[in-house]
Amino acid sequence: MTFERISIIGVGLIGGSLGLALRRTGFTGEIVGVSRNETIEQA
């Protein structure tokens, strides 16, 4: 089974690292990161 889109809930240190690791290993699909507004505003 192949995936065209992967959603990551929480794009902090671990979620962001997971997204980067997916790209580095050759994932060519869409990576969607979801986070709460308060978290994004603090960053």
Tab-separated table of C-alpha atoms in Angstrom:
chain	number	residue	atom	x	y	z
A	1	MET	CA	0.000	0.000	0.000
A	2	THR	CA	1.331	3.442	-0.888
A	3	PHE	CA	0.240	6.755	0.552
A	4	GLU	CA	-0.230	9.977	-1.416
A	5	ARG	CA	-0.761	12.196	1.640
A	6	ILE	CA	0.399	11.983	5.242
A	7	SER	CA	-0.984	14.226	7.992
A	8	ILE	CA	1.118	15.020	11.043
A	9	ILE	CA	-0.841	16.206	14.061
A	10	GLY	CA	1.411	18.510	16.060
A	11	VAL	CA	4.321	20.063	14.207
A	12	GLY	CA	6.608	20.734	17.129
A	13	LEU	CA	10.034	19.164	17.478
A	14	ILE	CA	8.905	15.577	16.929
A	15	GLY	CA	6.299	16.271	14.236
A	16	GLY	CA	8.642	18.526	12.293
A	17	SER	CA	11.431	15.968	12.541
A	18	LEU	CA	9.083	13.273	11.284
A	19	GLY	CA	8.162	15.398	8.254
A	20	LEU	CA	11.820	16.030	7.432
A	21	ALA	CA	12.660	12.353	7.840
A	22	LEU	CA	9.873	11.409	5.426
A	23	ARG	CA	11.311	13.755	2.788
A	24	ARG	CA	14.865	12.543	3.341
A	25	THR	CA	13.827	8.914	2.882
A	26	GLY	CA	12.227	9.703	-0.474
A	27	PHE	CA	8.529	10.219	0.294
A	28	THR	CA	7.189	12.159	-2.697
A	29	GLY	CA	3.588	12.633	-1.583
A	30	GLU	CA	2.013	15.537	0.263
A	31	ILE	CA	2.911	16.113	3.918
A	32	VAL	CA	0.313	18.101	5.861
A	33	GLY	CA	1.147	19.479	9.304
A	34	VAL	CA	-1.648	20.466	11.696
A	35	SER	CA	-1.176	22.508	14.853
A	36	ARG	CA	-3.271	24.633	17.194
A	37	ASN	CA	-3.342	28.387	16.550
A	38	GLU	CA	-1.910	29.208	19.995
A	39	THR	CA	1.124	27.044	19.317
A	40	ILE	CA	1.778	28.669	15.951
A	41	GLU	CA	1.447	32.190	17.403
A	42	GLN	CA	3.990	31.400	20.147
A	43	ALA	CA	6.526	30.138	17.603
